[in-house]
């Protein structure tokens, strides 16, 4: 295989043979995506972390933690509170894994 500097390809090659590592990378990607969604929705609404916290009855550090890509404690109930405060809704769907992920 040709050498590459593409980080995604390198990570894929490293995790392909280690199911535990692959699961950790997948979980981290999901946490980062949820954090980014919260951040984007809040900033699009023109709110500070403190303002969003007040809308959902919590404190600013909670919002900061939820927007941290390394945070692993996202809950559906908190996401629903945030969505409701921002006049949005949470949509979740399951999709089949591709053949490489199943093997």
mmCIF file of C-alpha atoms in Angstrom:
data_model
loop_
_atom_site.group_PDB
_atom_site.id
_atom_site.type_symbol
_atom_site.label_atom_id
_atom_site.label_comp_id
_atom_site.label_asym_id
_atom_site.label_seq_id
_atom_site.Cartn_x
_atom_site.Cartn_y
_atom_site.Cartn_z
ATOM 1 C CA UNK A 1 0.000 0.000 0.000
ATOM 2 C CA UNK A 2 1.264 3.490 -0.834
ATOM 3 C CA UNK A 3 2.270 5.729 2.052
ATOM 4 C CA UNK A 4 -0.285 8.374 2.911
ATOM 5 C CA UNK A 5 -0.478 11.473 5.058
ATOM 6 C CA UNK A 6 -4.297 11.290 5.190
ATOM 7 C CA UNK A 7 -5.119 10.963 8.904
ATOM 8 C CA UNK A 8 -8.473 9.287 8.252
ATOM 9 C CA UNK A 9 -6.848 6.600 6.123
ATOM 10 C CA UNK A 10 -4.122 6.047 8.700
ATOM 11 C CA UNK A 11 -6.644 5.716 11.551
ATOM 12 C CA UNK A 12 -8.800 3.403 9.452
ATOM 13 C CA UNK A 13 -5.809 1.168 8.741
ATOM 14 C CA UNK A 14 -4.846 1.102 12.441
ATOM 15 C CA UNK A 15 -8.325 0.356 13.742
ATOM 16 C CA UNK A 16 -9.390 -2.126 11.076
ATOM 17 C CA UNK A 17 -7.532 -4.944 12.842
ATOM 18 C CA UNK A 18 -8.477 -3.930 16.403
ATOM 19 C CA UNK A 19 -12.230 -4.045 17.106
ATOM 20 C CA UNK A 20 -11.827 -2.466 20.545
ATOM 21 C CA UNK A 21 -9.858 0.461 19.170
ATOM 22 C CA UNK A 22 -12.316 0.791 16.291
ATOM 23 C CA UNK A 23 -15.220 1.010 18.785
ATOM 24 C CA UNK A 24 -13.376 3.666 20.795
ATOM 25 C CA UNK A 25 -12.758 5.761 17.681
ATOM 26 C CA UNK A 26 -16.420 5.408 16.649
ATOM 27 C CA UNK A 27 -17.639 6.478 20.101
ATOM 28 C CA UNK A 28 -15.308 9.474 20.081
ATOM 29 C CA UNK A 29 -16.568 10.479 16.652
ATOM 30 C CA UNK A 30 -20.173 10.363 17.876
ATOM 31 C CA UNK A 31 -19.336 12.447 20.964
ATOM 32 C CA UNK A 32 -17.579 15.017 18.803
ATOM 33 C CA UNK A 33 -20.510 15.164 16.397
ATOM 34 C CA UNK A 34 -23.076 15.669 19.182
ATOM 35 C CA UNK A 35 -20.913 18.362 20.775
ATOM 36 C CA UNK A 36 -20.592 20.146 17.447
ATOM 37 C CA UNK A 37 -24.354 19.971 16.837
ATOM 38 C CA UNK A 38 -25.061 21.564 20.224
ATOM 39 C CA UNK A 39 -22.487 24.300 19.634
ATOM 40 C CA UNK A 40 -23.769 25.091 16.133
ATOM 41 C CA UNK A 41 -27.423 25.175 17.215
ATOM 42 C CA UNK A 42 -26.630 27.457 20.154
ATOM 43 C CA UNK A 43 -24.498 29.886 18.160
ATOM 44 C CA UNK A 44 -26.982 29.940 15.283
ATOM 45 C CA UNK A 45 -29.633 30.951 17.819
ATOM 46 C CA UNK A 46 -27.335 33.768 18.926
ATOM 47 C CA UNK A 47 -27.096 32.519 22.501
ATOM 48 C CA UNK A 48 -24.200 32.363 24.899
ATOM 49 C CA UNK A 49 -23.599 29.206 26.905
ATOM 50 C CA UNK A 50 -24.981 31.020 29.957
ATOM 51 C CA UNK A 51 -28.160 32.060 28.133
ATOM 52 C CA UNK A 52 -28.814 28.513 26.896
ATOM 53 C CA UNK A 53 -28.142 27.149 30.369
ATOM 54 C CA UNK A 54 -30.731 29.524 31.836
ATOM 55 C CA UNK A 55 -33.291 28.472 29.215
ATOM 56 C CA UNK A 56 -32.991 24.803 30.158
ATOM 57 C CA UNK A 57 -32.551 25.287 33.911
ATOM 58 C CA UNK A 58 -28.891 24.450 34.321
ATOM 59 C CA UNK A 59 -25.568 26.263 34.659
ATOM 60 C CA UNK A 60 -23.088 27.463 32.043
ATOM 61 C CA UNK A 61 -20.413 24.860 32.894
ATOM 62 C CA UNK A 62 -22.884 22.114 31.958
ATOM 63 C CA UNK A 63 -23.273 23.608 28.472
ATOM 64 C CA UNK A 64 -19.502 23.983 28.157
ATOM 65 C CA UNK A 65 -19.094 20.311 29.059
ATOM 66 C CA UNK A 66 -21.750 19.267 26.532
ATOM 67 C CA UNK A 67 -19.926 21.231 23.831
ATOM 68 C CA UNK A 68 -16.614 19.536 24.654
ATOM 69 C CA UNK A 69 -15.813 16.884 22.022
ATOM 70 C CA UNK A 70 -14.207 14.698 24.706
ATOM 71 C CA UNK A 71 -17.336 14.611 26.883
ATOM 72 C CA UNK A 72 -18.934 11.158 26.964
ATOM 73 C CA UNK A 73 -22.072 11.820 29.025
ATOM 74 C CA UNK A 74 -24.538 13.171 26.460
ATOM 75 C CA UNK A 75 -28.049 12.105 27.348
ATOM 76 C CA UNK A 76 -31.123 12.021 25.189
ATOM 77 C CA UNK A 77 -33.134 13.939 27.795
ATOM 78 C CA UNK A 78 -30.588 16.776 27.870
ATOM 79 C CA UNK A 79 -30.451 16.892 24.075
ATOM 80 C CA UNK A 80 -34.250 17.116 24.014
ATOM 81 C CA UNK A 81 -34.198 20.014 26.507
ATOM 82 C CA UNK A 82 -31.652 21.866 24.395
ATOM 83 C CA UNK A 83 -33.563 21.200 21.182
ATOM 84 C CA UNK A 84 -36.811 22.410 22.736
ATOM 85 C CA UNK A 85 -35.149 25.597 24.045
ATOM 86 C CA UNK A 86 -33.796 26.274 20.540
ATOM 87 C CA UNK A 87 -37.146 25.506 18.882
ATOM 88 C CA UNK A 88 -35.757 22.352 17.288
ATOM 89 C CA UNK A 89 -36.233 18.628 17.693
ATOM 90 C CA UNK A 90 -33.898 15.690 18.077
ATOM 91 C CA UNK A 91 -33.963 13.171 15.236
ATOM 92 C CA UNK A 92 -32.212 9.830 15.651
ATOM 93 C CA UNK A 93 -31.957 7.077 13.098
ATOM 94 C CA UNK A 94 -30.107 3.798 12.805
ATOM 95 C CA UNK A 95 -28.311 2.874 9.623
ATOM 96 C CA UNK A 96 -26.780 -0.428 8.611
ATOM 97 C CA UNK A 97 -23.027 -0.754 8.911
ATOM 98 C CA UNK A 98 -21.156 -1.213 5.681
ATOM 99 C CA UNK A 99 -19.456 -4.523 4.986
ATOM 100 C CA UNK A 100 -16.053 -3.346 6.242
ATOM 101 C CA UNK A 101 -17.492 -2.375 9.630
ATOM 102 C CA UNK A 102 -19.237 -5.726 10.065
ATOM 103 C CA UNK A 103 -16.172 -7.860 9.260
#
